[in-house]
CSV table of C-alpha atoms in Angstrom, one decimal:
chain,number,residue,atom,x,y,z
A,1,MET,CA,14.9,-53.0,-63.8
A,2,HIS,CA,13.5,-53.5,-60.4
A,3,GLY,CA,16.8,-54.5,-59.2
A,4,TRP,CA,18.5,-51.5,-60.4
A,5,ARG,CA,16.0,-49.2,-58.7
A,6,CYS,CA,16.5,-50.9,-55.5
A,7,HIS,CA,20.2,-50.9,-55.7
A,8,SER,CA,19.8,-47.2,-56.4
A,9,VAL,CA,17.7,-46.4,-53.5
A,10,CYS,CA,19.9,-48.3,-51.1
A,11,ASP,CA,23.0,-46.5,-52.2
A,12,HIS,CA,21.1,-43.1,-51.7
A,13,VAL,CA,20.0,-44.2,-48.1
A,14,SER,CA,23.5,-45.4,-47.3
A,15,THR,CA,25.1,-42.1,-48.5
A,16,LEU,CA,22.5,-39.8,-46.4
A,17,CYS,CA,23.3,-42.2,-43.5
A,18,VAL,CA,27.0,-41.4,-43.9
A,19,LEU,CA,26.5,-37.6,-44.1
A,20,ALA,CA,24.3,-37.6,-41.2
A,21,LEU,CA,26.9,-39.2,-39.2
A,22,GLN,CA,29.4,-36.6,-40.4
A,23,VAL,CA,27.2,-33.7,-39.5
A,24,GLN,CA,26.8,-35.1,-36.0
A,25,GLY,CA,30.3,-35.3,-35.6
A,26,GLU,CA,31.1,-31.8,-36.7
A,27,LEU,CA,28.2,-30.6,-34.3
A,28,ALA,CA,29.9,-32.6,-31.5
A,29,VAL,CA,33.1,-30.8,-32.4
A,30,VAL,CA,31.9,-27.2,-32.5
A,31,ASP,CA,29.6,-28.0,-29.2
A,32,LYS,CA,32.7,-29.0,-27.3
A,33,THR,CA,35.1,-26.4,-28.6
A,34,ASN,CA,33.0,-23.4,-28.7
A,35,ALA,CA,29.6,-23.3,-26.9
A,36,GLN,CA,30.6,-25.1,-23.9
A,37,VAL,CA,33.8,-23.3,-23.3
A,38,GLN,CA,33.4,-19.6,-23.5
A,39,SER,CA,30.5,-17.2,-23.9
A,40,PHE,CA,30.5,-15.1,-27.0
A,41,ALA,CA,29.0,-12.1,-25.2
A,42,ARG,CA,31.6,-12.0,-22.5
A,43,VAL,CA,33.4,-8.6,-22.4
A,44,ASN,CA,35.7,-7.3,-19.6
A,45,PHE,CA,33.9,-9.6,-17.1
A,46,VAL,CA,36.2,-11.0,-14.6
A,47,SER,CA,35.7,-14.3,-12.8
A,48,ALA,CA,35.6,-12.4,-9.4
A,49,CYS,CA,32.5,-10.7,-10.4
A,50,GLU,CA,31.0,-13.8,-11.7
A,51,ALA,CA,31.6,-15.7,-8.5
A,52,ALA,CA,30.2,-12.7,-6.3
A,53,ILE,CA,27.0,-12.7,-8.4
A,54,ASN,CA,26.6,-16.5,-7.9
A,55,GLU,CA,27.0,-15.9,-4.1
A,56,GLN,CA,24.3,-13.2,-4.1
A,57,ILE,CA,22.1,-15.4,-6.0
A,58,ASN,CA,22.3,-17.9,-3.2
A,59,ILE,CA,21.6,-15.4,-0.6
A,60,GLU,CA,18.6,-14.2,-2.4
A,61,TYR,CA,17.3,-17.7,-2.5
A,62,ASN,CA,17.9,-18.5,1.0
A,63,VAL,CA,16.3,-15.3,2.2
A,64,SER,CA,13.3,-16.1,-0.1
A,65,TYR,CA,13.1,-19.6,1.3
A,66,VAL,CA,13.1,-18.4,5.0
A,67,TYR,CA,10.1,-15.8,4.1
A,68,HIS,CA,8.2,-18.6,2.5
A,69,SER,CA,8.6,-20.5,5.7
A,70,LEU,CA,7.2,-17.6,7.7
A,71,PHE,CA,4.4,-17.3,5.2
A,72,ALA,CA,3.4,-21.0,5.8
A,73,TYR,CA,3.5,-20.4,9.6
A,74,PHE,CA,1.4,-17.4,9.9
A,75,ASP,CA,-1.1,-18.9,7.4
A,76,ARG,CA,-1.8,-21.9,9.8
A,77,ASP,CA,-5.3,-22.0,11.3
A,78,ASN,CA,-3.9,-21.8,14.9
A,79,VAL,CA,-1.8,-18.7,14.2
A,80,ALA,CA,-4.1,-17.0,11.7
A,81,LEU,CA,-2.4,-13.6,11.1
A,82,PRO,CA,-3.2,-13.1,7.5
A,83,GLY,CA,-1.5,-9.7,7.1
A,84,MET,CA,1.9,-11.3,8.3
A,85,ALA,CA,1.4,-14.3,5.8
A,86,ALA,CA,0.7,-12.1,2.9
A,87,PHE,CA,3.8,-9.9,3.7
A,88,PHE,CA,6.2,-12.7,3.8
A,89,LYS,CA,4.7,-14.3,0.9
A,90,ALA,CA,5.3,-11.1,-1.2
A,91,GLY,CA,8.7,-10.8,0.3
A,92,SER,CA,9.5,-14.5,-0.7
A,93,GLU,CA,8.3,-13.6,-4.0
A,94,GLU,CA,10.4,-10.4,-4.3
A,95,GLU,CA,13.7,-12.1,-3.1
A,96,ARG,CA,13.2,-14.9,-5.8
A,97,GLU,CA,12.6,-12.1,-8.4
A,98,HIS,CA,15.8,-10.6,-7.2
A,99,ALA,CA,17.8,-13.8,-7.8
A,100,GLU,CA,16.4,-14.3,-11.3
A,101,LEU,CA,17.4,-10.7,-12.1
A,102,LEU,CA,21.0,-11.6,-11.0
A,103,MET,CA,20.8,-14.8,-13.1
A,104,GLN,CA,19.6,-12.8,-16.1
A,105,TYR,CA,22.4,-10.3,-15.7
A,106,GLN,CA,24.9,-13.0,-15.2
A,107,ASN,CA,23.9,-14.4,-18.6
A,108,VAL,CA,23.8,-11.0,-20.2
A,109,ARG,CA,27.5,-10.5,-19.2
A,110,GLY,CA,28.5,-13.9,-20.5
A,111,GLY,CA,29.0,-15.5,-17.1
A,112,ARG,CA,27.7,-19.0,-15.9
A,113,VAL,CA,25.1,-19.3,-13.2
A,114,ARG,CA,26.1,-21.9,-10.7
A,115,LEU,CA,23.4,-22.4,-8.1
A,116,ALA,CA,24.3,-23.6,-4.6
A,117,SER,CA,22.5,-25.4,-1.9
A,118,ILE,CA,19.7,-23.8,0.2
A,119,ILE,CA,19.6,-23.9,4.1
A,120,GLN,CA,16.5,-25.5,5.4
A,121,PRO,CA,14.6,-22.8,7.3
A,122,GLU,CA,12.8,-23.1,10.9
A,123,VAL,CA,9.1,-24.1,10.8
A,124,ASP,CA,8.0,-22.6,14.2
A,125,PHE,CA,8.7,-18.9,15.2
A,126,ASN,CA,6.9,-18.3,18.3
A,127,HIS,CA,8.5,-16.5,21.1
A,128,ALA,CA,7.5,-16.7,24.7
A,129,GLU,CA,8.6,-13.2,25.5
A,130,LYS,CA,8.3,-11.1,22.1
A,131,GLY,CA,5.5,-13.1,20.5
A,132,ASP,CA,5.7,-14.6,17.0
A,133,ALA,CA,4.9,-11.4,15.1
A,134,LEU,CA,7.7,-9.2,16.7
A,135,TYR,CA,10.1,-12.0,16.6
A,136,ALA,CA,9.6,-12.7,12.9
A,137,MET,CA,9.7,-9.1,12.0
A,138,GLU,CA,12.9,-8.9,13.9
A,139,LEU,CA,14.4,-11.7,12.0
A,140,ALA,CA,13.2,-10.2,8.8
A,141,LEU,CA,15.0,-6.9,9.6
A,142,SER,CA,18.2,-9.0,10.3
A,143,LEU,CA,18.0,-10.6,7.0
A,144,GLU,CA,17.2,-7.4,5.2
A,145,LYS,CA,20.4,-5.8,6.7
A,146,LEU,CA,22.4,-8.8,5.7
A,147,ASN,CA,21.0,-8.6,2.3
A,148,PHE,CA,22.1,-4.9,2.1
A,149,GLN,CA,25.5,-5.5,3.4
A,150,LYS,CA,26.0,-8.4,0.9
A,151,LEU,CA,24.9,-6.1,-1.9
A,152,ARG,CA,27.4,-3.5,-0.8
A,153,GLU,CA,30.2,-6.2,-1.0
A,154,LEU,CA,29.0,-7.1,-4.4
A,155,HIS,CA,29.3,-3.6,-5.4
A,156,ASP,CA,32.9,-3.5,-3.8
A,157,VAL,CA,33.9,-6.4,-6.1
A,158,ALA,CA,32.5,-4.6,-9.2
A,159,SER,CA,34.1,-1.4,-8.3
A,160,ASP,CA,37.6,-3.2,-7.7
A,161,ALA,CA,37.2,-4.7,-11.2
A,162,ASN,CA,36.4,-1.3,-12.7
A,163,ASP,CA,33.1,-2.6,-13.9
A,164,ALA,CA,31.1,0.5,-14.2
A,165,GLN,CA,28.1,-1.2,-15.9
A,166,MET,CA,27.8,-3.7,-13.1
A,167,CYS,CA,28.1,-1.0,-10.4
A,168,ASP,CA,25.3,0.8,-12.2
A,169,PHE,CA,23.1,-2.3,-12.3
A,170,ILE,CA,23.6,-3.0,-8.5
A,171,GLU,CA,23.0,0.6,-7.5
A,172,GLY,CA,19.9,1.1,-9.6
A,173,THR,CA,18.3,-2.3,-9.7
A,174,LEU,CA,19.1,-3.8,-6.4
A,175,LEU,CA,20.7,-1.4,-3.7
A,176,ALA,CA,18.2,1.4,-4.0
A,177,PRO,CA,15.2,-0.8,-3.4
A,178,GLN,CA,17.0,-2.7,-0.6
A,179,VAL,CA,17.5,0.7,1.3
A,180,GLN,CA,13.7,1.1,1.2
A,181,SER,CA,13.0,-2.6,2.4
A,182,VAL,CA,15.3,-2.0,5.5
A,183,LYS,CA,13.5,1.2,6.4
A,184,GLN,CA,10.0,-0.5,6.0
A,185,VAL,CA,10.8,-3.4,8.1
A,186,ALA,CA,12.5,-1.4,10.8
A,187,GLU,CA,9.2,0.7,11.1
A,188,TYR,CA,7.3,-2.4,11.5
A,189,VAL,CA,9.6,-3.6,14.1
A,190,SER,CA,8.9,-0.4,16.1
A,191,GLN,CA,5.3,-0.6,15.7
A,192,LEU,CA,5.1,-4.1,17.0
A,193,ARG,CA,7.2,-3.2,20.1
A,194,ARG,CA,4.6,-0.7,20.8
A,195,VAL,CA,1.6,-2.7,20.7
A,196,GLY,CA,2.7,-5.7,22.5
A,197,LYS,CA,1.3,-9.4,22.1
A,198,GLY,CA,-2.4,-8.8,22.5
A,199,LEU,CA,-5.1,-7.1,20.6
A,200,GLY,CA,-2.4,-4.5,19.0
A,201,VAL,CA,-1.1,-7.4,17.0
A,202,TRP,CA,-4.5,-8.1,15.5
A,203,GLU,CA,-5.0,-4.6,14.7
A,204,PHE,CA,-1.3,-4.3,13.2
A,205,ASP,CA,-2.0,-7.5,11.1
A,206,ARG,CA,-5.2,-6.0,9.8
A,207,LYS,CA,-3.6,-2.8,8.6
A,208,LEU,CA,-0.6,-4.7,7.2
A,209,LYS,CA,-3.0,-6.9,5.0
A,210,ALA,CA,-4.8,-3.8,3.7
A,211,ASP,CA,-1.3,-2.4,2.8
A,212,VAL,CA,-0.2,-5.6,0.9
A,213,ASP,CA,-3.4,-5.8,-0.9
A,214,ALA,CA,-3.0,-2.2,-1.9
A,215,GLY,CA,0.4,-2.5,-3.2
A,216,LEU,CA,1.9,-0.3,-0.4
A,217,VAL,CA,4.4,-2.6,0.7
A,218,ALA,CA,7.9,-2.5,-0.9
């Protein structure tokens, strides 16, 4: 009697093991032939748009990395411009959020996110003639203009592909705020050129910190 029970249990376990192996085999086949090849959500989304979005993601992350380095520089004890530090910290976070928005959109459209390498930024931003505050803000203006141009190029790719939905996403979510960012940083450059490198920078920084804390900085 006991031997029969033992034999029955062993047969049952053996059968379950065989079934488990069969299920694993089927899952592996499904995984290779479906999920890893093509997104089920992809509709009228050309490879040129997918590649252009990945390029823009890399641009946003690179700008964010530079701004994070600027934040670290102005947060030093021997630089001590908390307004500039707060401004670039917020800017770094904003650019990273833009990259994440693009990643989410890529996934929504059924594309595949491919992250690229990020360039190592500088760590010192002092300038003998201009001073560090003006030099950093001029650098930021150049980056904001570059980002605007790249977003326009991304929009052109979507337009050439007749992808109206992608055009709408770029215009409403990315291009419109970018125009405001360029305008705002350009105004800061003008103000810093007026005040020079002395006490005026301290006053500018104090006002900038108050604006960042109040959420008035785009």
